[in-house]
Coordinates of C-alpha atoms and ligand atoms in Angstrom, one line a residue:
X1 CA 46.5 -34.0 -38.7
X2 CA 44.5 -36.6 -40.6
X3 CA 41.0 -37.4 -40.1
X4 CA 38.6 -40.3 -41.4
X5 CA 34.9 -40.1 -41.3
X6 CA 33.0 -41.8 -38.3
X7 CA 30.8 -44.5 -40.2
X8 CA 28.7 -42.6 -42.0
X9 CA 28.7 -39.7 -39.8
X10 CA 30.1 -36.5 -40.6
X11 CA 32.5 -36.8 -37.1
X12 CA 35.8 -36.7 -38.4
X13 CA 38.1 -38.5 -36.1
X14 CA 42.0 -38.8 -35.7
X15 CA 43.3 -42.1 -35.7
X16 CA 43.9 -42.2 -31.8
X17 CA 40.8 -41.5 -29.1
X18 CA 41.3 -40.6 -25.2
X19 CA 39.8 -43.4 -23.3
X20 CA 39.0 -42.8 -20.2
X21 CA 38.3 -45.8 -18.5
X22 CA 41.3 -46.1 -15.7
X23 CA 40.3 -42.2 -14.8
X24 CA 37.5 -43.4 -13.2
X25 CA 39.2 -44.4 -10.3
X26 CA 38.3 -46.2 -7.3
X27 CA 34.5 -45.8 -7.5
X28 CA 33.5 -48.5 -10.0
X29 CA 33.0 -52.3 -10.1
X30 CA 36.1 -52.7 -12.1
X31 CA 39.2 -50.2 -11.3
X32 CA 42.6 -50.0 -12.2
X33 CA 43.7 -48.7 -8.9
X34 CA 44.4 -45.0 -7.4
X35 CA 43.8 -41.9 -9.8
X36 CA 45.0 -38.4 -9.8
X37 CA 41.9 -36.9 -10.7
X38 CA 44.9 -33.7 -12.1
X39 CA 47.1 -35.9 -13.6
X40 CA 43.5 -37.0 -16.0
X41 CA 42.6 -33.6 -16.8
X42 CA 46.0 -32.7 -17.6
X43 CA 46.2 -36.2 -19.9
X44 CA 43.0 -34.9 -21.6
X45 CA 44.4 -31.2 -22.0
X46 CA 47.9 -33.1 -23.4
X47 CA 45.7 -34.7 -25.9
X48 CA 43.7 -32.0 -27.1
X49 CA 47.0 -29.8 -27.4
X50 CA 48.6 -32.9 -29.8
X51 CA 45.8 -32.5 -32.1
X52 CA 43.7 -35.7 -30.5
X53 CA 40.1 -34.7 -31.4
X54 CA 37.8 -37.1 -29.2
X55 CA 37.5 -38.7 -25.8
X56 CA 35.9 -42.1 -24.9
X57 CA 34.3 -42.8 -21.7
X58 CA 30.9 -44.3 -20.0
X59 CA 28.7 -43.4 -16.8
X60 CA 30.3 -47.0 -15.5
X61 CA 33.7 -46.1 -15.3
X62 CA 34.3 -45.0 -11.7
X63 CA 30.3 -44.7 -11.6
X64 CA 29.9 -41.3 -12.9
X65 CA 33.6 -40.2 -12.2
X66 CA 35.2 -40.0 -15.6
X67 CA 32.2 -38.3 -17.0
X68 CA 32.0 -35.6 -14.4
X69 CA 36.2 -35.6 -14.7
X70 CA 36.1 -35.5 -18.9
X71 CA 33.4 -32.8 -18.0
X72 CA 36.2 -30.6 -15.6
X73 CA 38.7 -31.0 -18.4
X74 CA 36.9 -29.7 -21.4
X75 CA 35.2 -26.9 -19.7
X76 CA 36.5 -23.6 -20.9
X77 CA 39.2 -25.0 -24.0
X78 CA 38.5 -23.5 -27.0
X79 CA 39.0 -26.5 -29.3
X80 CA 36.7 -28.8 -27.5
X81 CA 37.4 -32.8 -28.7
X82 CA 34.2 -35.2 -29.6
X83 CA 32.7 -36.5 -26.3
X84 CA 31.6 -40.6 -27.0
X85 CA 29.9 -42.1 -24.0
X86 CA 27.7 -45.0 -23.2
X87 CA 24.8 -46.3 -21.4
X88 CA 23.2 -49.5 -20.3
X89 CA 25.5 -50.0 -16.9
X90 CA 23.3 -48.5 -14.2
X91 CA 23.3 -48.4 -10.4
X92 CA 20.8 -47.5 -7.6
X93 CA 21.2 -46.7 -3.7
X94 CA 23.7 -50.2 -3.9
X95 CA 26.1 -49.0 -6.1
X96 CA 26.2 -52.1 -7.8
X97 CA 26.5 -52.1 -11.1
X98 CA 23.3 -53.8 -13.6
X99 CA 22.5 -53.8 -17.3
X100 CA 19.7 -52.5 -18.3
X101 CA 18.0 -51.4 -21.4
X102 CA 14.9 -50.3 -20.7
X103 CA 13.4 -47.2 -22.3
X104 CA 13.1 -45.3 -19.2
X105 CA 16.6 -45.7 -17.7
X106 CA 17.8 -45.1 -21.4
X107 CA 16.2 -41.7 -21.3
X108 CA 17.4 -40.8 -17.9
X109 CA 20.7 -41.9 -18.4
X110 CA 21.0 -40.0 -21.2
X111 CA 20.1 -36.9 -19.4
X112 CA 22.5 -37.6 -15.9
X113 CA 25.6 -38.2 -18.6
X114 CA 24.7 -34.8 -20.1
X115 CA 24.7 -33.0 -16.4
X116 CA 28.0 -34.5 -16.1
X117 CA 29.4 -34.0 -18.8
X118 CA 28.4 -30.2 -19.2
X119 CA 27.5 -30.5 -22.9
X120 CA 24.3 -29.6 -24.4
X121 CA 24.8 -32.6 -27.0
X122 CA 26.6 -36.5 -26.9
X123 CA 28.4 -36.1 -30.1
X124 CA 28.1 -40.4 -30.2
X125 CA 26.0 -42.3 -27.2
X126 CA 27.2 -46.2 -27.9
X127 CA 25.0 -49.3 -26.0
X128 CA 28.1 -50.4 -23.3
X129 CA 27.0 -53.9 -23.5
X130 CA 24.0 -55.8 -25.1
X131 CA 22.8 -57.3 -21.8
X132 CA 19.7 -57.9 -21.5
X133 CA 19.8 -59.0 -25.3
X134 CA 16.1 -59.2 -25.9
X135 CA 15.9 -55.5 -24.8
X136 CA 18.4 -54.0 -27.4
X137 CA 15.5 -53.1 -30.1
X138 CA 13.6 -50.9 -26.7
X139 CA 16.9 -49.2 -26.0
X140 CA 18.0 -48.4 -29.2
X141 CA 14.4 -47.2 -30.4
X142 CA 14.5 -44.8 -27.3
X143 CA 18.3 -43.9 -28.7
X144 CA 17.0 -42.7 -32.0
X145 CA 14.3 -40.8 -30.5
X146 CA 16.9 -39.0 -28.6
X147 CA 18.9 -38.8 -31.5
X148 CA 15.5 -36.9 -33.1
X149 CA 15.3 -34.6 -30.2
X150 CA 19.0 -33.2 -30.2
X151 CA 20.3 -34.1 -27.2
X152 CA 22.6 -37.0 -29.2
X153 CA 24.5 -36.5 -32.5
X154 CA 24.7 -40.1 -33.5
X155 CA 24.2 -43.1 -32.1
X156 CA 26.4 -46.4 -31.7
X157 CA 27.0 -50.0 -30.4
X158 CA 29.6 -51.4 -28.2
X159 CA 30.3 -55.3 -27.9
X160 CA 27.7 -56.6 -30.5
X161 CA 28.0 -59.4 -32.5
X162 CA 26.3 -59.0 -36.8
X163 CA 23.4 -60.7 -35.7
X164 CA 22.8 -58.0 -33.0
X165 CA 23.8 -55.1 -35.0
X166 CA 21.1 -56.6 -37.9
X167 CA 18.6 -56.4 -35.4
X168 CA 19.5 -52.2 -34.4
X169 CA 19.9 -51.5 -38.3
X170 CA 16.2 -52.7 -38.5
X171 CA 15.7 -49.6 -36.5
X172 CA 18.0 -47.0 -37.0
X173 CA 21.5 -46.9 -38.4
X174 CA 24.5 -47.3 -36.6
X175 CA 27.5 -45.1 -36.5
X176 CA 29.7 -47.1 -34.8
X177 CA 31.0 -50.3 -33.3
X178 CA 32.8 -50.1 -30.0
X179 CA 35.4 -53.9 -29.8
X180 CA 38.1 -54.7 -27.8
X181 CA 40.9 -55.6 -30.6
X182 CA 44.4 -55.8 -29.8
X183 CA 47.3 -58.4 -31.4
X184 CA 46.5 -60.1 -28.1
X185 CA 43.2 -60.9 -28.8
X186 CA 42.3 -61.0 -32.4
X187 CA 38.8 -62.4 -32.7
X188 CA 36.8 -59.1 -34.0
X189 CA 38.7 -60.1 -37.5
X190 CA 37.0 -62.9 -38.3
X191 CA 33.1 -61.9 -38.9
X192 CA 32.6 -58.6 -36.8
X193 CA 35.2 -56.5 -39.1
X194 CA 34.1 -57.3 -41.9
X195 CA 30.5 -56.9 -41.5
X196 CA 31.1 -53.3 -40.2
X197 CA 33.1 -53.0 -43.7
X198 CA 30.4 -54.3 -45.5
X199 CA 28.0 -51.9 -43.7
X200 CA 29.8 -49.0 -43.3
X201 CA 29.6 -49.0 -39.6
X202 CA 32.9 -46.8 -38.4
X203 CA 35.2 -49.5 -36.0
X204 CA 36.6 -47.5 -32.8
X205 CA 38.9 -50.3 -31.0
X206 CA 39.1 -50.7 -27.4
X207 CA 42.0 -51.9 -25.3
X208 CA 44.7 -51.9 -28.4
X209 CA 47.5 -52.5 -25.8
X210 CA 45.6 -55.1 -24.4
X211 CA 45.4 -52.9 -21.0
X212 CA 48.7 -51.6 -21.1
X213 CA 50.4 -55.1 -21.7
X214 CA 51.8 -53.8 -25.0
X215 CA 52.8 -50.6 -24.0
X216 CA 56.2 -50.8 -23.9
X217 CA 56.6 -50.9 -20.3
X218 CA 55.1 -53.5 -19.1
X219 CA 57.2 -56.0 -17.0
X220 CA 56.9 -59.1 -14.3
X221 CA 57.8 -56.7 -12.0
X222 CA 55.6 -53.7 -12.7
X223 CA 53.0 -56.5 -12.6
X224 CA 53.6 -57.8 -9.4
X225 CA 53.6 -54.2 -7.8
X226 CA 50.0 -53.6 -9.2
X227 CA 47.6 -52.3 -6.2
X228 CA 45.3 -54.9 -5.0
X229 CA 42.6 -53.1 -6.5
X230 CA 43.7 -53.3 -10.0
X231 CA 41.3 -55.5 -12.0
X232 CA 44.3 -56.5 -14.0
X233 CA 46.2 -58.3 -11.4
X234 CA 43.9 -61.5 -12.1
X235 CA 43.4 -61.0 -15.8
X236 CA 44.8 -64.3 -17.3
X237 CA 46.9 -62.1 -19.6
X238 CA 49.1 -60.8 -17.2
X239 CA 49.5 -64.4 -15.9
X240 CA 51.4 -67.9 -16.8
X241 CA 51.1 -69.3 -19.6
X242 CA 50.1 -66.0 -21.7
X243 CA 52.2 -63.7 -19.9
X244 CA 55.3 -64.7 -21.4
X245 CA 54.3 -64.8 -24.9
X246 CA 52.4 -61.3 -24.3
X247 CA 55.5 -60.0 -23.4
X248 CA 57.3 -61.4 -26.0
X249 CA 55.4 -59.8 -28.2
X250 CA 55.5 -56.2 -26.3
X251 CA 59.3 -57.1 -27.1
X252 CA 59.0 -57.4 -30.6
X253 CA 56.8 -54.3 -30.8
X254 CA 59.5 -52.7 -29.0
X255 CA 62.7 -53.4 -31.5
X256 CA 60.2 -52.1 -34.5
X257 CA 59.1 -48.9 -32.5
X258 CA 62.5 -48.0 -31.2
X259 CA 63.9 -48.4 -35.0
X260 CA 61.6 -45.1 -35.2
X261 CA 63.0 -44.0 -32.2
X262 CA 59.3 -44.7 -30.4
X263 CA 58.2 -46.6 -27.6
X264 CA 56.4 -50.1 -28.3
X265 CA 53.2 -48.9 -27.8
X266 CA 53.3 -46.9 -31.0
X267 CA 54.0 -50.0 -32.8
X268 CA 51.2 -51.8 -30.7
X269 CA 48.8 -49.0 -31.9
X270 CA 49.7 -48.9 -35.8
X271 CA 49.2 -52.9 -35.6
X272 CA 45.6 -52.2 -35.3
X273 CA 45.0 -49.0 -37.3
X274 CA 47.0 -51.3 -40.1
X275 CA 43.8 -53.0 -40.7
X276 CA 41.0 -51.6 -43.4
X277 CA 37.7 -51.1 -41.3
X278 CA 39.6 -50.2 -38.0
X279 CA 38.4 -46.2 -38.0
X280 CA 39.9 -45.3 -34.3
X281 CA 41.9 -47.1 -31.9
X282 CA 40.6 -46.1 -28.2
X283 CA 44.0 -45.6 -26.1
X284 CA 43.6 -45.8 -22.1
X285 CA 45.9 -42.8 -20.2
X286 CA 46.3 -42.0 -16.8
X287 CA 49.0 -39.1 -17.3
X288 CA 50.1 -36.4 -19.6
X289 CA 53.6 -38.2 -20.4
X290 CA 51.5 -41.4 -21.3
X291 CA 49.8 -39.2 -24.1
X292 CA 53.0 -37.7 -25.2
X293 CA 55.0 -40.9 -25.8
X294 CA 52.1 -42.6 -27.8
X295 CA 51.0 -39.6 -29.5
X296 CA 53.6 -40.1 -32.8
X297 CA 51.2 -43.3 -33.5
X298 CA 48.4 -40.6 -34.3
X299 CA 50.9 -40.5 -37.6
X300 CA 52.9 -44.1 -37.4
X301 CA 52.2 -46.8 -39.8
X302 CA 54.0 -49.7 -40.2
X303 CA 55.5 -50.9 -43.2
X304 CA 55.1 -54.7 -45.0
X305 CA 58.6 -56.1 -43.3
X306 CA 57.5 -54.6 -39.8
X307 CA 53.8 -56.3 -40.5
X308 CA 55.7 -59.7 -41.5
X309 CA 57.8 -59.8 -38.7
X310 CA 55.1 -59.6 -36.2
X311 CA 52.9 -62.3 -37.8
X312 CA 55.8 -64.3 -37.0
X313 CA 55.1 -63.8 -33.8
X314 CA 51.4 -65.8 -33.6
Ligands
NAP1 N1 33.3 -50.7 -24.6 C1 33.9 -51.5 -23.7 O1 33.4 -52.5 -23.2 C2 35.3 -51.1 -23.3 C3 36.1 -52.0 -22.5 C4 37.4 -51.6 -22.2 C5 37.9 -50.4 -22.6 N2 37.1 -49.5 -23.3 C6 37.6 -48.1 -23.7 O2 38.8 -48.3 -24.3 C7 39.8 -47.5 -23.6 C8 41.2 -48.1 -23.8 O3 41.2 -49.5 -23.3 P1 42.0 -49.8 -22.0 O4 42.1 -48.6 -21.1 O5 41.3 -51.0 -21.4 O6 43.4 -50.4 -22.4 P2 44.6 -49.9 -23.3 O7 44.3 -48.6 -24.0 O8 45.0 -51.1 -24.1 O9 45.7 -49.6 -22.2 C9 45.6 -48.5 -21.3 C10 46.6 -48.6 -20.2 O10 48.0 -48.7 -20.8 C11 48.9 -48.0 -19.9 N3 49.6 -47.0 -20.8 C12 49.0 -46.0 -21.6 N4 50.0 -45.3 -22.1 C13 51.1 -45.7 -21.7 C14 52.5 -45.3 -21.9 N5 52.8 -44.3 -22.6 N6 53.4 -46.0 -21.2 C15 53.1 -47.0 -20.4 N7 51.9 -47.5 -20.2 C16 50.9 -46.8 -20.8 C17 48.0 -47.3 -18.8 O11 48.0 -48.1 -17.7 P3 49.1 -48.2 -16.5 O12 49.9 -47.0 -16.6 O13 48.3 -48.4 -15.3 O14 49.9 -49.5 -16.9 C18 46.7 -47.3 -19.5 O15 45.6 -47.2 -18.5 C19 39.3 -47.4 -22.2 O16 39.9 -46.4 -21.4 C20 37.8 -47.2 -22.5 O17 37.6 -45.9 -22.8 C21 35.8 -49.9 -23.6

């Protein structure tokens, strides 16, 4: 299986990540509806067993669920995969959801996402979201003294812009960036890739199927039939006037896959890892099959009459 160093870590990564966001479940702000918490941990084991060597996921998602589900899953195997989480999304007796990132709840989240996770170490701890932004230098001072004291390996950034990684670098480097990049949405290619190029900062994409809407199997439908609780149901990509053209698209991902004899979402996925600077693409799963239709894009690139023939598409 190929790897690629993490930044300038010495975390070598496979092309494709677990993310973990949908195995939250029902707990969080955000949710993608009902979750078998089985069905994750047999997605993770699928994963691991394919050669997939790290999992994504955050103390937000399903407020503390996926960590404690990750945690369940990776207990006992014998080739554990890197665990990446996050901080900055916190919640009190509420269970609302704020941003915070103040020393103090850094540290303690840093120690309730290691409980949960049943790991002695965070082989990367990324910022979830910049918010409060005159706060990032205090939280990712506190990060890099964590870093010193062992209980994180390396340290990353999710959702920042240059100017805001600038003013982390001032303190401590940074491993990676954590953006949402998809042939949906596109906009990380203007400034953000190519400052992490230029600074060596590892790129791990988020979202490369645009939430499933280049999957492969994504229809009016299917849409239609989404729980109530599914975030996605009043996303305006999954609605008119972008629908149509999203799934378009998932239909010309679809003809180039299935050339290969693979689902679209391959193609979706080797779209993104086609572009220098993109280190990891982070792919959502709820289910073991999920893992094993994608999983050939861990080795699928697409050649320059495949690439051409999508940019027809924007
Ligand atoms: N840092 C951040 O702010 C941030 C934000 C968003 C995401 N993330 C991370 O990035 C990860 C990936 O992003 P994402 O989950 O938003 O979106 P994604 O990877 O683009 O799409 C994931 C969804 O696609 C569907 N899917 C996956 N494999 C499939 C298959 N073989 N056939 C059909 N459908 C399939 C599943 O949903 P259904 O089966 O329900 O359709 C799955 O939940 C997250 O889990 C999380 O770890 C980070």
């Amino acid at each position: 299986m190929l790897t690629c160093p993490l930044g300038q870590s010495n975390l070598n990564i496979t092309s494709i990540g677990i993310g973990t966001w949908a195995i939250g479940g029902m707990e969080g702000n955000w949710n993608w509806g009902p979750q078998d918490d089985q069905d994750s941990i047999a997605a993770i084991h699928k994963a691991v067993d394919l050669g997939i060597n790290w999992i994504d996921t955050a103390p937000a998602y399903g407020k503390g669920h996926s960590e404690k589900v990750v945690g369940r899953a990776i207990q006992g195997l014998s080739k554990k995969p890197y665990i990446f989480t996050k901080n900055s999304l916190v919640w009190g007796k509420d269970k609302v959801i704020r941003n915070s990132l103040k020393a103090a709840t850094i540290r303690k989240e840093c120690e309730d996402s290691l409980k949960r996770l049943g790991v002695e170490a965070l082989d990367l701890w990324q910022i979830h979201w910049p918010n409060p932004d005159p706060d990032i230098e205090e939280a990712w001072t506190e990060m890099a003294t964590l870093q010193k004291e062992g209980k994180v390996r390396y340290i990353g950034v999710s959702n920042f812009s240059p100017a805001q990684m600038k003013r982390a670098m001032a303190i401590a480097p940074i491993t990676s960036l954590q953006p949402p990049y998809s042939a949906i949405r596109r906009d990380i290619e203007t400034d953000i890739l190519p400052y992490c190029v230029k600074e060596k900062i590892g790129v791990l994409v988020y979202s490369p199927l645009q939430a499933g809407l280049l999957s492969g199997k994504m229809t009016i439908q299917r849409i239609q039939e989404l729980p109530e609780t599914d975030w996605r149901r009043k996303d305006a990509n999954f609605q008119e006037p972008k629908l149509s053209k999203n799934l378009a698209l998932q239909e010309t991902f679809a003809k180039i896959a299935g050339n290969h004899g693979h689902q679209a979402g391959v193609a979706a996925l080797a779209w993104v890892l086609r572009r220098a600077g993109v280190t990891g693409a982070i792919l959502g799963v709820r289910n073991a099959k999920q893992v094993e239709e994608l999983a050939p894009a861990l080795d699928f690139r697409l050649g320059k009459n495949e690439l051409e023939e999508i940019a027809k598409r924007f």
